[in-house]
Amino acid sequence: ASWDCTGNRLATCSGDKSARIWAPVASEQFFQAQHKEKTKTAQDGADGSMDVDQTSASTWQCLDVIDNAHKRTVRSVAFEPTSGKALATASFDGTTAIWEKEGDAYECVATLEGHENEAKCVAWSPSGQLLATCGRDKSVWIWESNGEGDFDCISVLMEHTQDVKMVLWHPKNDILVSFSYDDTMRVWKEDDDDWYSAATLTGHRSTVWGGAFSPDGRYLASVSDDRTIRVWTQSDGAEGAGGTDKGFYYRPDTSFRCIAVVPDTVHSRAIYSVSWTGAPAGAPATDLGYLATGCGDNSLRVFKVTAATQEGANQGAAQQPAEVSVELVYEHKDAHGLSDINCVRWNPVHSGWLATCGDDSMVRIWSLDLSQD
């Protein structure tokens, strides 16, 4: 799932080979209105103090259905981040399609081909000028937009040894992270038009399904088949989480270290998705926001992330960041019935609103009061 830059539209994709665009009937007023609350219950270590509202389907509408481009499952969808006028879809048919609204319907303005088989994820850079895709063929492709639906492949990165599950851009810079079945993450940077592996992050004991940057880009959360969440931060110096595997493009100028681990006792099955939202207005500087996770144990969980000290929250990029704590503050079991939750996405504009997607073919919209701890 992907919210557009206004936070008022949501794109989803499915095994039915389609992508759909959704919006509240009342537009942005929906996010400002009072909604009836569901009954809250404290569950298994969660304090149950956060307000949860699972909204009625009657308050949302499907604006568009895109079902005429892909021959297999559409695995990933992403709105262009600067205007939301374009939409990208990546499919198990190996292609990535670029869509733009023409009149009353979305038209395919470009089809990006190159992956040998299933394309697993597509992601836009913050500027919207670059697009990254990844696939089962162990590769990461970077494309450059020349405007009017014209894209050039500027790099093919082949250093992962297994499927690449997800690609993620840094929220402020043209830095790319890839997450793989080979149990690692790689950080990619560009140097004089040459993209190279700047760091390899190791620590997870099984497939790394995905990750999320904090809104300010200082921290990175990753989730895995090993049932843990790890929080990383970049640090200067030779030491860090980068491994010893020095591939052809490896340049040891970046290091990361893991500063927090949520143990495998919290989630009982693989964690498929994580999303990070900022702290609410007026929160202390040590409040780093909230993580939401979607899991194979059918539960939706929300964690509060806090810096260890005030100094740790305010220090400069060149300093060694302080440890952080990651505390479970809410858990909703069977959030999609008996189905896995394979995607969670915080709304980028309307604080506390969250979309979840499950194997029950449902999209659920949640409102959480982040001001209550």
XYZ file of C-alpha atoms in Angstrom:
373
model
C 0.000 0.000 0.000
C 1.089 3.580 -0.587
C -0.351 6.922 0.580
C 0.013 9.893 -1.745
C 1.827 13.054 -0.624
C -1.412 14.706 0.550
C -2.341 11.743 2.732
C -5.837 11.739 1.197
C -5.485 8.838 -1.266
C -4.329 5.271 -0.732
C -3.121 2.891 -3.440
C -3.217 -0.875 -2.914
C -2.321 -3.888 -5.020
C -3.309 -7.525 -5.044
C -2.952 -11.068 -6.289
C -5.917 -10.356 -8.589
C -3.432 -8.507 -10.877
C -4.932 -5.107 -10.117
C -4.148 -1.899 -8.273
C -6.833 0.274 -6.711
C -6.983 3.902 -5.578
C -9.055 4.663 -2.480
C -10.100 7.859 -0.706
C -12.477 8.908 2.069
C -15.879 10.019 0.836
C -15.480 13.198 2.904
C -11.907 13.747 1.628
C -9.500 15.184 4.228
C -12.372 16.126 6.556
C -12.641 12.414 7.324
C -9.327 12.508 9.186
C -10.434 15.463 11.302
C -13.844 14.100 12.301
C -14.698 12.170 15.444
C -15.211 8.451 14.830
C -16.879 5.882 16.982
C -14.363 3.922 19.004
C -14.163 0.168 19.177
C -13.938 -1.531 22.553
C -10.356 -1.608 23.807
C -8.821 -4.465 25.751
C -5.363 -4.750 27.262
C -3.665 -7.718 25.599
C -0.487 -9.641 26.313
C 1.864 -6.947 27.535
C 0.172 -4.034 25.751
C -1.363 -1.401 27.976
C -4.460 -0.999 25.815
C -4.476 2.780 26.369
C -4.426 3.832 22.713
C -7.715 4.648 21.033
C -8.424 2.417 18.061
C -11.107 2.986 15.453
C -11.616 0.460 12.675
C -13.647 2.588 10.299
C -16.651 1.467 8.313
C -16.186 0.674 4.643
C -19.102 2.985 3.900
C -16.905 6.003 4.640
C -14.392 5.131 1.899
C -14.695 4.782 -1.848
C -12.691 3.181 -4.641
C -11.772 5.937 -7.085
C -9.960 3.905 -9.737
C -9.183 0.313 -10.654
C -6.064 -0.454 -12.708
C -6.359 -3.989 -14.052
C -5.134 -3.966 -17.625
C -1.333 -4.090 -17.510
C 0.030 -7.011 -15.516
C -0.346 -10.720 -16.180
C 0.421 -11.867 -12.635
C 0.191 -10.637 -9.018
C 0.903 -6.934 -8.483
C 3.310 -7.107 -5.550
C 4.096 -3.431 -4.937
C 2.592 -0.014 -5.607
C 4.004 3.474 -5.008
C 2.766 7.017 -5.582
C 5.313 9.483 -6.987
C 6.233 11.488 -3.846
C 6.286 15.105 -5.015
C 2.894 15.465 -6.687
C 1.207 12.058 -6.592
C 0.278 12.386 -10.270
C 2.162 9.229 -11.252
C 1.863 5.733 -9.824
C 4.243 2.791 -10.183
C 3.281 -0.887 -9.938
C 5.658 -3.868 -9.777
C 4.459 -7.339 -10.696
C 5.402 -10.993 -10.538
C 5.310 -10.867 -14.353
C 8.735 -9.182 -14.097
C 7.629 -5.722 -15.234
C 7.097 -2.361 -13.572
C 4.437 -0.067 -15.007
C 4.184 3.729 -14.669
C 0.681 5.171 -14.655
C -0.670 8.700 -15.005
C -4.248 9.928 -14.787
C -5.608 10.852 -18.204
C -9.172 12.105 -18.015
C -11.242 9.637 -16.023
C -8.775 6.742 -16.076
C -5.152 5.860 -15.413
C -3.090 5.218 -18.538
C 0.161 3.236 -18.676
C 2.825 5.678 -19.893
C 5.845 3.381 -19.482
C 6.670 -0.278 -18.904
C 10.060 -1.006 -17.361
C 11.478 -4.398 -18.286
C 14.683 -6.129 -17.280
C 14.099 -8.370 -14.288
C 14.405 -12.023 -15.267
C 11.373 -13.010 -13.212
C 9.240 -11.693 -10.341
C 9.584 -7.989 -9.501
C 9.048 -7.693 -5.746
C 9.084 -3.968 -4.963
C 9.149 -0.505 -6.515
C 10.094 2.731 -4.730
C 10.560 6.384 -5.749
C 13.407 8.544 -4.492
C 12.399 11.657 -2.472
C 12.815 13.899 -5.532
C 10.805 11.603 -7.780
C 13.681 11.578 -10.269
C 14.845 8.047 -9.492
C 12.976 4.779 -9.242
C 14.292 1.548 -7.729
C 12.999 -1.964 -8.371
C 14.090 -5.340 -7.049
C 13.271 -8.934 -7.751
C 13.614 -12.645 -7.331
C 16.592 -12.542 -9.713
C 18.679 -11.121 -6.796
C 19.054 -7.745 -8.495
C 18.286 -4.107 -7.744
C 17.673 -1.802 -10.693
C 17.817 2.007 -10.542
C 15.950 4.001 -13.172
C 16.066 7.716 -13.956
C 13.014 9.646 -15.081
C 13.513 11.935 -18.067
C 9.924 13.174 -17.982
C 6.864 12.305 -20.069
C 7.068 8.613 -19.216
C 10.661 8.183 -20.391
C 12.916 6.167 -18.047
C 16.530 5.036 -18.432
C 18.144 2.248 -16.439
C 21.258 3.801 -14.909
C 22.452 0.908 -12.733
C 21.911 -2.811 -12.122
C 23.183 -3.953 -8.716
C 23.854 -7.669 -8.293
C 25.551 -8.116 -4.923
C 22.760 -9.895 -3.056
C 22.986 -13.693 -3.165
C 19.232 -14.384 -2.868
C 15.853 -12.759 -3.638
C 15.602 -9.060 -2.890
C 12.338 -8.491 -1.039
C 12.179 -4.704 -0.727
C 13.903 -1.459 -1.690
C 13.621 1.706 0.395
C 14.905 5.234 -0.197
C 16.207 7.486 2.534
C 13.544 10.196 3.151
C 15.903 13.102 2.454
C 18.831 11.825 0.368
C 19.421 9.624 -2.658
C 20.525 6.675 -0.542
C 18.908 3.303 -1.168
C 18.536 0.294 1.130
C 17.679 -3.220 -0.093
C 16.389 -6.118 2.026
C 17.007 -9.703 1.060
C 16.340 -13.406 1.502
C 20.105 -13.711 2.083
C 19.493 -12.340 5.626
C 21.235 -9.014 4.911
C 20.511 -5.417 4.011
C 22.678 -3.373 1.689
C 23.052 0.378 1.588
C 23.652 1.820 -1.882
C 25.128 5.212 -2.704
C 26.024 7.074 -5.863
C 29.497 8.408 -6.641
C 30.077 10.178 -9.937
C 27.181 8.333 -11.629
C 28.371 5.011 -10.209
C 26.110 3.232 -7.700
C 27.948 1.025 -5.236
C 27.357 -1.003 -2.069
C 28.424 1.321 0.744
C 27.540 -1.031 3.612
C 26.184 -4.486 4.350
C 24.058 -4.771 7.485
C 24.095 -8.172 9.158
C 22.488 -9.440 12.337
C 19.159 -10.931 11.349
C 19.181 -14.731 11.356
C 16.707 -15.185 8.505
C 15.041 -13.376 5.593
C 14.864 -9.599 6.025
C 11.403 -8.719 4.719
C 11.598 -4.958 4.859
C 12.275 -1.789 6.767
C 11.368 1.812 7.444
C 13.343 4.991 8.078
C 12.420 7.383 10.845
C 10.896 10.534 9.294
C 14.147 12.475 9.849
C 16.227 9.696 8.290
C 18.505 9.226 11.316
C 17.291 5.730 12.145
C 16.378 2.618 10.192
C 14.136 -0.197 11.437
C 14.250 -3.661 9.865
C 11.981 -6.686 10.279
C 12.666 -10.313 9.590
C 11.541 -13.894 9.399
C 13.514 -14.321 12.652
C 10.646 -12.460 14.425
C 12.826 -9.543 15.581
C 12.869 -5.803 14.922
C 16.277 -4.147 14.727
C 16.906 -0.410 14.860
C 20.063 0.893 13.183
C 21.813 4.222 12.892
C 24.649 5.421 10.725
C 27.978 6.120 12.395
C 31.351 7.350 11.211
C 34.497 5.286 11.353
C 35.507 1.886 10.130
C 33.496 -0.075 12.659
C 29.812 -0.821 12.113
C 27.432 -3.400 10.815
C 29.059 -3.626 7.409
C 30.304 -7.133 6.732
C 33.601 -8.274 5.246
C 32.118 -9.141 1.847
C 33.825 -6.618 -0.422
C 32.150 -6.950 -3.800
C 33.218 -5.179 -6.957
C 31.468 -1.903 -6.030
C 32.241 -1.997 -2.314
C 33.738 1.170 -0.849
C 34.039 1.159 2.962
C 32.934 4.730 3.596
C 29.729 4.007 5.533
C 29.084 2.056 8.703
C 25.943 1.269 10.640
C 25.387 -0.124 14.095
C 22.378 -1.784 15.662
C 21.184 0.204 18.691
C 18.033 -1.713 19.659
C 16.518 -5.170 19.178
C 12.938 -6.187 19.877
C 13.386 -9.878 20.781
C 11.714 -12.788 19.038
C 9.400 -13.362 22.012
C 7.138 -10.418 21.073
C 6.072 -11.619 17.608
C 5.308 -15.324 17.276
C 5.778 -15.559 13.500
C 7.598 -13.734 10.694
C 7.273 -9.924 10.601
C 6.452 -8.880 7.043
C 6.125 -5.108 7.251
C 7.074 -2.118 9.377
C 6.228 1.585 9.144
C 7.561 4.536 11.163
C 5.653 7.723 11.969
C 6.911 10.805 13.779
C 6.073 11.862 17.298
C 2.941 13.997 17.775
C 3.281 17.766 17.997
C 4.563 18.957 21.355
C 6.223 15.663 22.255
C 9.612 15.792 24.009
C 12.737 15.695 21.866
C 13.499 12.193 23.124
C 10.283 10.881 21.540
C 11.301 9.398 18.179
C 7.828 8.316 17.074
C 6.047 5.024 16.622
C 6.646 1.798 14.720
C 3.763 -0.331 13.463
C 4.320 -3.938 12.413
C 2.356 -6.444 10.356
C 2.985 -10.088 11.143
C 2.257 -13.677 10.214
C 0.704 -14.165 13.667
C -2.246 -11.997 12.511
C -1.558 -9.222 15.042
C -1.121 -5.485 14.562
C 1.392 -4.007 17.003
C 2.522 -0.451 17.732
C 5.809 0.377 19.462
C 6.983 3.675 20.933
C 10.600 4.573 20.133
C 12.443 6.750 22.633
C 16.015 8.057 22.734
C 17.902 7.147 25.896
C 18.725 10.776 26.755
C 17.851 14.307 25.697
C 21.412 14.667 24.419
C 20.991 11.503 22.376
C 17.996 12.975 20.590
C 19.675 16.267 19.726
C 23.211 15.294 18.857
C 24.732 16.025 15.467
C 25.151 13.511 12.686
C 28.887 13.151 13.332
C 28.373 12.033 16.934
C 27.712 8.487 18.073
C 23.921 8.245 18.670
C 22.612 7.042 22.009
C 20.796 3.756 22.470
C 17.030 3.818 21.960
C 14.221 1.918 23.636
C 11.415 0.269 21.669
C 8.353 -0.354 23.842
C 5.201 -2.231 22.844
C 2.275 0.089 23.568
C -0.568 -1.517 21.656
C -1.458 -4.934 20.252
C -4.587 -5.940 18.344
C -4.866 -9.673 17.800
C -6.557 -11.028 14.685
C -6.608 -7.548 13.156
C -7.449 -9.204 9.826
C -9.221 -12.188 11.274
C -7.137 -15.340 10.885
C -5.089 -13.869 8.017
C -1.480 -12.655 7.905
C -0.925 -8.891 7.889
C 1.519 -8.292 5.048
C 1.602 -4.492 4.889
C 1.321 -1.552 7.309
C 1.617 2.108 6.298
C 1.279 5.221 8.473
C -0.368 8.204 6.823
C 2.378 10.784 6.072
C 0.161 13.812 6.762
C -2.689 12.897 9.123
C -1.112 11.863 12.404
C -2.153 8.555 13.901
C -3.879 7.134 10.818
C -2.690 3.736 9.653
C -3.545 1.426 6.733
C -3.108 -2.343 6.970
C -3.451 -4.991 4.257
C -3.984 -8.687 4.869
C -4.280 -12.050 3.186
C -8.046 -11.755 3.731
C -8.093 -9.400 0.690
C -9.104 -6.542 2.978
C -7.665 -3.062 3.516
C -8.333 -1.685 6.988
C -7.983 1.935 8.124
C -7.118 2.564 11.764
C -6.980 5.683 13.896
C -4.688 5.618 16.916
C -4.435 8.400 19.476
C -0.675 8.785 19.745
C -0.994 11.438 22.463
C -1.949 8.763 24.998
C 0.916 6.661 26.281
